PDB file of C-alpha atoms in Angstrom:
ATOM      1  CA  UNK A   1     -15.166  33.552 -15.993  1.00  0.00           C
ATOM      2  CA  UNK A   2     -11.159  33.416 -16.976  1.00  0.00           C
ATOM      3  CA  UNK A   3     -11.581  31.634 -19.654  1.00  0.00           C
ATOM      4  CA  UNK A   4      -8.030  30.006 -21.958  1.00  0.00           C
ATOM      5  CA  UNK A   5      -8.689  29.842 -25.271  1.00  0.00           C
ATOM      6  CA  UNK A   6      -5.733  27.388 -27.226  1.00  0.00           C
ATOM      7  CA  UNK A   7      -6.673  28.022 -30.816  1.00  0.00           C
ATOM      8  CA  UNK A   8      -4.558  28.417 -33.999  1.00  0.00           C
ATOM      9  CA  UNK A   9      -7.147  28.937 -36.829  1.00  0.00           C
ATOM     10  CA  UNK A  10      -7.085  33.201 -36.354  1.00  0.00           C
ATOM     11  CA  UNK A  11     -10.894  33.491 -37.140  1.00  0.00           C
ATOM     12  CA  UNK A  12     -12.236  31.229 -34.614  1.00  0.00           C
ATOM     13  CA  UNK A  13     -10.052  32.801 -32.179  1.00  0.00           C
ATOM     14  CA  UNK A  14     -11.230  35.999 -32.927  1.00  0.00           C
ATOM     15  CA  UNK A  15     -14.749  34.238 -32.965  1.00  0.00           C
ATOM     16  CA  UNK A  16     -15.046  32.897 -29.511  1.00  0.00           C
ATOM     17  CA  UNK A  17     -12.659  35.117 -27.715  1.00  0.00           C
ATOM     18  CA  UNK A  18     -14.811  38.221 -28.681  1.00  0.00           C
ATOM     19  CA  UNK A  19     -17.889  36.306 -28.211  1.00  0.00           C
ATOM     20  CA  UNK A  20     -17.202  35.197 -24.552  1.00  0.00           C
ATOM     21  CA  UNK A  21     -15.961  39.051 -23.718  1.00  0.00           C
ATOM     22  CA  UNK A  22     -18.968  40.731 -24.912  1.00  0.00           C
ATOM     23  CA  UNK A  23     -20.297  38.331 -22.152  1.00  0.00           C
ATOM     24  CA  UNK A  24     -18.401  39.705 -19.723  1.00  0.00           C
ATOM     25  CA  UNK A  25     -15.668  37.198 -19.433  1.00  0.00           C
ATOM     26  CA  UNK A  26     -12.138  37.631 -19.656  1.00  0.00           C
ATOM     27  CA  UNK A  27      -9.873  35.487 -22.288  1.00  0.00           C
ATOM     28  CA  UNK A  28      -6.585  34.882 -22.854  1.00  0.00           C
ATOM     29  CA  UNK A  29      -5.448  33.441 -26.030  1.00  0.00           C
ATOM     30  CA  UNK A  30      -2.580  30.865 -27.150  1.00  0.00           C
ATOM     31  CA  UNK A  31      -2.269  29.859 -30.377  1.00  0.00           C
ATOM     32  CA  UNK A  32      -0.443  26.284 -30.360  1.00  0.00           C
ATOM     33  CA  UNK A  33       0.225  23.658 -27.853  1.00  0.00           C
ATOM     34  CA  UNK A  34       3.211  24.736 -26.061  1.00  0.00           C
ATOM     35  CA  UNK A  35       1.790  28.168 -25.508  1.00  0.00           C
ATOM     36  CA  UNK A  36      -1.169  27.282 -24.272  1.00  0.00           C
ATOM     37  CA  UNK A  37       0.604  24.286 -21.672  1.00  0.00           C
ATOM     38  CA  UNK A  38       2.609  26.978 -20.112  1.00  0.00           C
ATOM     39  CA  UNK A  39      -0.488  29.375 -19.674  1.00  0.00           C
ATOM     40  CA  UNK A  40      -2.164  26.633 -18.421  1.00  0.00           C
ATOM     41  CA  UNK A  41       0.132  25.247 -15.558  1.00  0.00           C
ATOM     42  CA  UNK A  42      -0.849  28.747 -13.788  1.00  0.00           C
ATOM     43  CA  UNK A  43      -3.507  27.542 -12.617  1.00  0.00           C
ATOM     44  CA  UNK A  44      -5.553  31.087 -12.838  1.00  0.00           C
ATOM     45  CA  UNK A  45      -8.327  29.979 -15.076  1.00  0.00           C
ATOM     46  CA  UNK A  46     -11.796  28.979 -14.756  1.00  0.00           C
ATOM     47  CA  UNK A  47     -12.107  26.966 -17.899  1.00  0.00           C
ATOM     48  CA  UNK A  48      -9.872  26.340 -20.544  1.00  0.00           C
ATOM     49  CA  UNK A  49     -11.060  25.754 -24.651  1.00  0.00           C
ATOM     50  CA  UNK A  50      -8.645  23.433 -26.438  1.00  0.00           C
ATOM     51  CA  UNK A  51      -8.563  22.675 -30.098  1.00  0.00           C
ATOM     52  CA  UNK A  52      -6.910  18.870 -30.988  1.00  0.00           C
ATOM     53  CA  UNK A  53      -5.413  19.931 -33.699  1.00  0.00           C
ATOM     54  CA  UNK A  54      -2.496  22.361 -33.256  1.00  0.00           C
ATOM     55  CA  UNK A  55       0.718  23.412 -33.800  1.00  0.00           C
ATOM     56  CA  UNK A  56       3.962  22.340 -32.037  1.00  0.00           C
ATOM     57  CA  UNK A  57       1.884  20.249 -29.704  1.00  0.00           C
ATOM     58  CA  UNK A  58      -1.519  18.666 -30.279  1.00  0.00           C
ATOM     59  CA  UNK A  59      -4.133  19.143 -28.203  1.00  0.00           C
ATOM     60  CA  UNK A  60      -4.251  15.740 -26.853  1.00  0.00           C
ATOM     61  CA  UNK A  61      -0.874  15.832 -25.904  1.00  0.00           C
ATOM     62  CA  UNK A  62      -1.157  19.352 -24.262  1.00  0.00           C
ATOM     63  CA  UNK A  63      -3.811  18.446 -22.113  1.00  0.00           C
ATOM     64  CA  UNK A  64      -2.219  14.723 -20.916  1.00  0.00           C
ATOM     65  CA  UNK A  65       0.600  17.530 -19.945  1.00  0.00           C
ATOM     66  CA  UNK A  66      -1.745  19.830 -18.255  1.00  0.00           C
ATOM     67  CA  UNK A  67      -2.862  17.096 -15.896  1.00  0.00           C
ATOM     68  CA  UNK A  68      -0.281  15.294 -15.350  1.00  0.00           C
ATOM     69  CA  UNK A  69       1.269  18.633 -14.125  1.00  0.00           C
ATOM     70  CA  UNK A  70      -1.956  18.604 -11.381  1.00  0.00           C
ATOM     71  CA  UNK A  71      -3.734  21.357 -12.732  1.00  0.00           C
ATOM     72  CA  UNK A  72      -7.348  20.036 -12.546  1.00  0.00           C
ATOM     73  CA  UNK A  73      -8.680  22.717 -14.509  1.00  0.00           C
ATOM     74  CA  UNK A  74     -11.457  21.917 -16.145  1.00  0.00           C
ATOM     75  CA  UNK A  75     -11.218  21.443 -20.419  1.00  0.00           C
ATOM     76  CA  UNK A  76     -13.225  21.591 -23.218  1.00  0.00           C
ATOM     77  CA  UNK A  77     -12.106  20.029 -26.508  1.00  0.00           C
ATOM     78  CA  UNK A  78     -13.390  22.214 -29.790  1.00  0.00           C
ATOM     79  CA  UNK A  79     -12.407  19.708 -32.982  1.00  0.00           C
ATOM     80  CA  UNK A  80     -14.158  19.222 -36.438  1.00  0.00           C
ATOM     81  CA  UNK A  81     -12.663  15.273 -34.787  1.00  0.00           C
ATOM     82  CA  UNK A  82     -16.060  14.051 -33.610  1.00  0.00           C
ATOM     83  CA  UNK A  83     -16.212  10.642 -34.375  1.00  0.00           C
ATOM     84  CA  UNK A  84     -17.064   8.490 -31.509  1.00  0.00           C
ATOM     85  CA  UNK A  85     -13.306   7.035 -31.126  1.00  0.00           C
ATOM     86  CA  UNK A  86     -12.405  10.820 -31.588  1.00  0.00           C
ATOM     87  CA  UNK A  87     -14.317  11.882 -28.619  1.00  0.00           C
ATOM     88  CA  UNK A  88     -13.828   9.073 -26.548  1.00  0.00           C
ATOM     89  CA  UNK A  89     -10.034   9.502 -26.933  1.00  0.00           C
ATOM     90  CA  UNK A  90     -10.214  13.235 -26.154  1.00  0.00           C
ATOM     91  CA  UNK A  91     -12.365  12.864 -22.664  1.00  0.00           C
ATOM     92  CA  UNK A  92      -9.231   9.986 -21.309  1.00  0.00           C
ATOM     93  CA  UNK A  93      -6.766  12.488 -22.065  1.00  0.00           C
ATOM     94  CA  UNK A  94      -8.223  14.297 -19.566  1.00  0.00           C
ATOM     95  CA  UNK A  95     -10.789  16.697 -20.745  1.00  0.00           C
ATOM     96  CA  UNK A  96     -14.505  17.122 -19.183  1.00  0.00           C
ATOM     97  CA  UNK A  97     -16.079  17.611 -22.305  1.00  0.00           C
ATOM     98  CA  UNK A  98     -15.977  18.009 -26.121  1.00  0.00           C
ATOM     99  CA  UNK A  99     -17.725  20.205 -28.763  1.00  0.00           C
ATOM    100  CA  UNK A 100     -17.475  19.262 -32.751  1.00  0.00           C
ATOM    101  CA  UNK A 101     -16.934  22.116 -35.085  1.00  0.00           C
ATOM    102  CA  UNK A 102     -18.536  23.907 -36.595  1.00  0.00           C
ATOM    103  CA  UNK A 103     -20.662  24.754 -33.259  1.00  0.00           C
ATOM    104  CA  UNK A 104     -23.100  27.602 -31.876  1.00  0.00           C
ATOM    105  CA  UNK A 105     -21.340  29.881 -30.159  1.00  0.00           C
ATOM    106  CA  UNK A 106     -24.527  29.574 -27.446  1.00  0.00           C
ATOM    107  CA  UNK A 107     -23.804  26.043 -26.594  1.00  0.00           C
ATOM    108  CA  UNK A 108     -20.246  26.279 -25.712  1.00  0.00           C
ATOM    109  CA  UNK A 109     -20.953  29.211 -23.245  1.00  0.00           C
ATOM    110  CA  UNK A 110     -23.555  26.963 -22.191  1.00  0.00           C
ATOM    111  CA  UNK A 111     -21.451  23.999 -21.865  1.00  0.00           C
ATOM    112  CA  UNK A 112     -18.366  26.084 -20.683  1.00  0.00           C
ATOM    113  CA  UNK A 113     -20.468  27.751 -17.948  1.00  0.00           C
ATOM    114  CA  UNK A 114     -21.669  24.846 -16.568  1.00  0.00           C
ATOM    115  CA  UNK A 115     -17.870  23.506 -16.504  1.00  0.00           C
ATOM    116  CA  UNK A 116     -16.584  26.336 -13.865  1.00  0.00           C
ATOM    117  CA  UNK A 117     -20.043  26.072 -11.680  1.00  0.00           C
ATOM    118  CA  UNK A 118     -18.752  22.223 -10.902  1.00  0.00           C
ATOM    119  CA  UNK A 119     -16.942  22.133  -7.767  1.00  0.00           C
ATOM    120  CA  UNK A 120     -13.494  21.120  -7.567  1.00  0.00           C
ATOM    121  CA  UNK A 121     -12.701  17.339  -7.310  1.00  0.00           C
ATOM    122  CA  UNK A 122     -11.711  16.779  -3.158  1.00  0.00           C
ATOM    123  CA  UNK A 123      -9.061  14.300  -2.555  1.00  0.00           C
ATOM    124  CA  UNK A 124     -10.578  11.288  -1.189  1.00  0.00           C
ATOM    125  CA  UNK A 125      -9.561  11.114   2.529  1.00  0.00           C
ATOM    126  CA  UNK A 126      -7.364   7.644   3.030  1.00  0.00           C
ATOM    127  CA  UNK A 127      -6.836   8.323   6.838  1.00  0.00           C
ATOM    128  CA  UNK A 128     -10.322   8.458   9.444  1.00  0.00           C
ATOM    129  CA  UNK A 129     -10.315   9.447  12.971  1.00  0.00           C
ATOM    130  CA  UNK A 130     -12.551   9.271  15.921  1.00  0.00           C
ATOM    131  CA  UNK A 131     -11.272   9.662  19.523  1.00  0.00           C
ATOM    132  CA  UNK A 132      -8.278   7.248  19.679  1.00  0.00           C
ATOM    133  CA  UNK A 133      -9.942   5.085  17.330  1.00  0.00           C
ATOM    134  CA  UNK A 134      -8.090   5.449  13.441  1.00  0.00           C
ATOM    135  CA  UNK A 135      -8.653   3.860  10.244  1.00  0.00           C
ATOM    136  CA  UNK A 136      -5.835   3.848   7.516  1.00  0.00           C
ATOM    137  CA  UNK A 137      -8.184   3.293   3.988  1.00  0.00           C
ATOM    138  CA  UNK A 138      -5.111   2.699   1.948  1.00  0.00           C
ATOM    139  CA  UNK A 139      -3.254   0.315   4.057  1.00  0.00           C
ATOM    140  CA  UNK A 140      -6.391  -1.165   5.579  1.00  0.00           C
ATOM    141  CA  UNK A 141      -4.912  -1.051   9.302  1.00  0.00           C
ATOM    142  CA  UNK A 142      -7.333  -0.131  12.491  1.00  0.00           C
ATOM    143  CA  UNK A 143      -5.756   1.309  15.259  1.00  0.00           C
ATOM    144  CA  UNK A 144      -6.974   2.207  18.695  1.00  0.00           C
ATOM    145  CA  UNK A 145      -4.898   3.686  21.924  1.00  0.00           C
ATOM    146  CA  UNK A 146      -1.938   2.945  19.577  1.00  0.00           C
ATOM    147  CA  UNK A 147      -3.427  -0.838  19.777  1.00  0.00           C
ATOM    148  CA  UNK A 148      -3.198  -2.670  16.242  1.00  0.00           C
ATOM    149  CA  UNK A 149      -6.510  -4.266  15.454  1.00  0.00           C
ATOM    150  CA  UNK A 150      -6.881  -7.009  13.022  1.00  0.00           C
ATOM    151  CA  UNK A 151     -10.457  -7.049  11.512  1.00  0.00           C
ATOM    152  CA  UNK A 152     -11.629  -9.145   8.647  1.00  0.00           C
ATOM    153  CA  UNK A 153     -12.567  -7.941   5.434  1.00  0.00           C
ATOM    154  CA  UNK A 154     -16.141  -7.440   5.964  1.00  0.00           C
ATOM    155  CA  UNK A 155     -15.597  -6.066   9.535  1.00  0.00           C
ATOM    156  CA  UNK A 156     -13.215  -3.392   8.329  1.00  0.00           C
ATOM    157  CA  UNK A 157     -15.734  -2.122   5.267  1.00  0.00           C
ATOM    158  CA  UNK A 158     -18.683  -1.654   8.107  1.00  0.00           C
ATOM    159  CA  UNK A 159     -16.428   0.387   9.836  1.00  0.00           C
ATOM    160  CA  UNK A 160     -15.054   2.246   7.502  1.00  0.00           C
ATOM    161  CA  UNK A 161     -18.708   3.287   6.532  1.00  0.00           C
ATOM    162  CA  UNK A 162     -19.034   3.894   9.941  1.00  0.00           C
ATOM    163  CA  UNK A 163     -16.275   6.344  10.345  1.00  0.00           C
ATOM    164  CA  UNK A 164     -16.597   8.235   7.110  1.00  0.00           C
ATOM    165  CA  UNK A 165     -20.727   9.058   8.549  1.00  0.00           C
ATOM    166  CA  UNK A 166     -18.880   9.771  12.136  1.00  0.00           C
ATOM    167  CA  UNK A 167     -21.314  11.218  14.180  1.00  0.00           C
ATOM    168  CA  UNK A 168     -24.229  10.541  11.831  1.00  0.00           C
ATOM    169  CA  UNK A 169     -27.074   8.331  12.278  1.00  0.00           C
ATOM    170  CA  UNK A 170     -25.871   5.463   9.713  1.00  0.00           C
ATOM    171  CA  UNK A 171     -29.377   3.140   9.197  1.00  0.00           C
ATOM    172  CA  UNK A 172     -29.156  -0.439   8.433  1.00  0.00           C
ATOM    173  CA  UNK A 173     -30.561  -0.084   5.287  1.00  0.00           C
ATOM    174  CA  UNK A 174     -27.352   2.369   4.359  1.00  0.00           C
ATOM    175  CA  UNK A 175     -25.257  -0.290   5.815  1.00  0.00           C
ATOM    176  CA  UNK A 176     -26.678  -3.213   3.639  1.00  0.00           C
ATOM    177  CA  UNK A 177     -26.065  -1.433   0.567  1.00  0.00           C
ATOM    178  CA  UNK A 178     -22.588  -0.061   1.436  1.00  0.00           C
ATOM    179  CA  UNK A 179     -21.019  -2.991   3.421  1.00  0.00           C
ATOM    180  CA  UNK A 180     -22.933  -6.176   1.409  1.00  0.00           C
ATOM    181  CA  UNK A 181     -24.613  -4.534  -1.728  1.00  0.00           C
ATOM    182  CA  UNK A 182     -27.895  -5.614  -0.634  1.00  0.00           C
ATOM    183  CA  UNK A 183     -30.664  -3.110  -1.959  1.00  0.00           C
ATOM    184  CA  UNK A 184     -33.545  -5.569  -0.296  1.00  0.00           C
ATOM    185  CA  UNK A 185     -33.452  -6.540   3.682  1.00  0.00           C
ATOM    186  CA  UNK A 186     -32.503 -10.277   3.102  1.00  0.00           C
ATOM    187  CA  UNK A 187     -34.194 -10.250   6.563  1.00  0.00           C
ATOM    188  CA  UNK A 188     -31.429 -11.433   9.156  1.00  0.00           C
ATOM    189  CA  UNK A 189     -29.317 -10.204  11.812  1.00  0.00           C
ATOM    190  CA  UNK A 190     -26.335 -10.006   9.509  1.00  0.00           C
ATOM    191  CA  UNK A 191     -25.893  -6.384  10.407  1.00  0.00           C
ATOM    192  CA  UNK A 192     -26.613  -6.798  14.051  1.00  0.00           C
ATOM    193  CA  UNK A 193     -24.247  -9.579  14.113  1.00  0.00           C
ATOM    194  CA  UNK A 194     -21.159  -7.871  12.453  1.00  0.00           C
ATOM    195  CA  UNK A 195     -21.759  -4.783  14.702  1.00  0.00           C
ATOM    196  CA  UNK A 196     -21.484  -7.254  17.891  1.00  0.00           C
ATOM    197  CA  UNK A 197     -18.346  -8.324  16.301  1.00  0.00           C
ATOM    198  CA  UNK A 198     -16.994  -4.735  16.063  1.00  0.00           C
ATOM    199  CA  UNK A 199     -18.018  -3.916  19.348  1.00  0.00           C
ATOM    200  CA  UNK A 200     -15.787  -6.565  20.955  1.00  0.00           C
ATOM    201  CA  UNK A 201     -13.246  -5.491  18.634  1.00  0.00           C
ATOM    202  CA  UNK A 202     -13.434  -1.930  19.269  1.00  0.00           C
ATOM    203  CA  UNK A 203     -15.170  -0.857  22.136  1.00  0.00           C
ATOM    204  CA  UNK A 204     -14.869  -3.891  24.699  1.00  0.00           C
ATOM    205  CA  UNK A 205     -11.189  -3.997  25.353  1.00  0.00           C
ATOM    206  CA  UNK A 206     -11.503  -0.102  25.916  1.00  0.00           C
ATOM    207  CA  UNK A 207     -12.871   2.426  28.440  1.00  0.00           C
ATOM    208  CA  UNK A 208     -15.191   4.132  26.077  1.00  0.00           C
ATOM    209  CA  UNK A 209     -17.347   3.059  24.164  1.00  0.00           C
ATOM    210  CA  UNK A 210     -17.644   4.564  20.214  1.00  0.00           C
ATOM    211  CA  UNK A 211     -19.875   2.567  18.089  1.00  0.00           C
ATOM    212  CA  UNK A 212     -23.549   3.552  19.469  1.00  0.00           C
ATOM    213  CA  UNK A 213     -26.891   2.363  19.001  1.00  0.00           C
ATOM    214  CA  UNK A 214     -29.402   4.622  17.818  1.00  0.00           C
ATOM    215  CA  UNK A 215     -32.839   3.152  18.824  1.00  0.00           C
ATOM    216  CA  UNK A 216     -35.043   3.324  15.802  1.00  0.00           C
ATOM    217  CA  UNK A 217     -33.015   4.459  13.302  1.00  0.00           C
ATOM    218  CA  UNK A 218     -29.236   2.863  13.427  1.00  0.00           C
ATOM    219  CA  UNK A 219     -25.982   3.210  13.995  1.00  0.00           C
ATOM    220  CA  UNK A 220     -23.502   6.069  14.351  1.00  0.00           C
ATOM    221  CA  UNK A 221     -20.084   6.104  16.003  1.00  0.00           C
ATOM    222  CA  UNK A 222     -18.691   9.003  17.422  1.00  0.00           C
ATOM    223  CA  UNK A 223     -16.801   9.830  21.284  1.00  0.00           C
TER     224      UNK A 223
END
């Protein structure tokens, strides 16, 4: 791991910086806020260790700056802070976790370990595609063939559950969680009955059908 170590007391520097390279890791060291921001906006680390309380800027503010910035790097706070406020206040400034001094040196190469194994957060796709078929997520639009095509509300969630499981088998059981946040089979055709609805919408008007019936198991829409 490349591990950033923002840290102004000189002997838990020394501490955990020597501790994580007889590990095998390599650390770089800043030793207040404003130091350890610009290291940080590189980008080039696998983990970073932040103390709250430093010099020139705090730790709290340092990290709001780090993210803000778009580095998604993940953070661990190290403070003798760990009241339940304290903590709370440190993970919405953006850090992943937080470690109260004084600590074992075993569980925050533990904890920091398991911070660079998580994979990086994905951007949530706004904008689905099948065919000629599109869905805009954020400005809840359905086009087709360049065709506009109003849905209503409950209409456009099934498809959009649809189209993010495009050519997977989507079951009705998935559907009546997703689309009506039903975890029991109310025992209707409420599924079968918005699908019909779709299809009229969707397919009907067009040469192709997309949204397909899988006998058995579901539905799945794909060209």
């Amino acid at each position: 791991m490349h591990v950033l170590v923002v840290e102004d007391d000189a002997e838990t520097a020394d501490y955990i910086c020597s501790s994580l390279r007889a590990l095998g890791h390599v650390t770089d060291l800043a030793t207040d806020g404003k130091a350890g921001f610009l290291l940080g906006l590189d980008g080039n680390f696998d983990v970073m260790v932040v103390d709250r309380m430093l010099p020139g800027l705090d730790g709290l503010a340092m990290v709001k700056a780090i993210r803000a910035s778009g580095v998604d790097t993940p953070v661990l706070f190290l403070s003798a802070l760990g009241g339940l406020d304290d903590r709370v206040t440190g993970l919405e400034a953006g850090a992943d976790d937080y470690l109260v001094k004084p600590f074992a040196f075993s569980e925050l190469s533990a904890r920091l370990t398991a911070l660079a194994r998580r994979p990086p957060i994905q951007a949530e796709q706004t904008r689905l595609t099948v065919g000629d078929l599109t869905v805009d997520l954020l400005k809840h639009s359905v086009t087709r063939a360049g065709e506009d095509i109003p849905l209503q509300p409950r209409e456009f969630r099934l498809l959009s559950v649809l189209m993010k499981n495009a050519d997977r088998v989507v079951t009705r059981t998935m559907l009546l969680e997703d689309v009506w946040d039903f975890h029991f089979d109310p025992q209707t055709n409420v599924v079968e009955t918005h699908i019909s609805r779709l299809r009229n919408k969707i397919d009907k008007p067009f040469d192709a059908p997309l949204i397909h019936t899988v006998r058995g198991a579901g539905y799945s829409i794909h060209v």
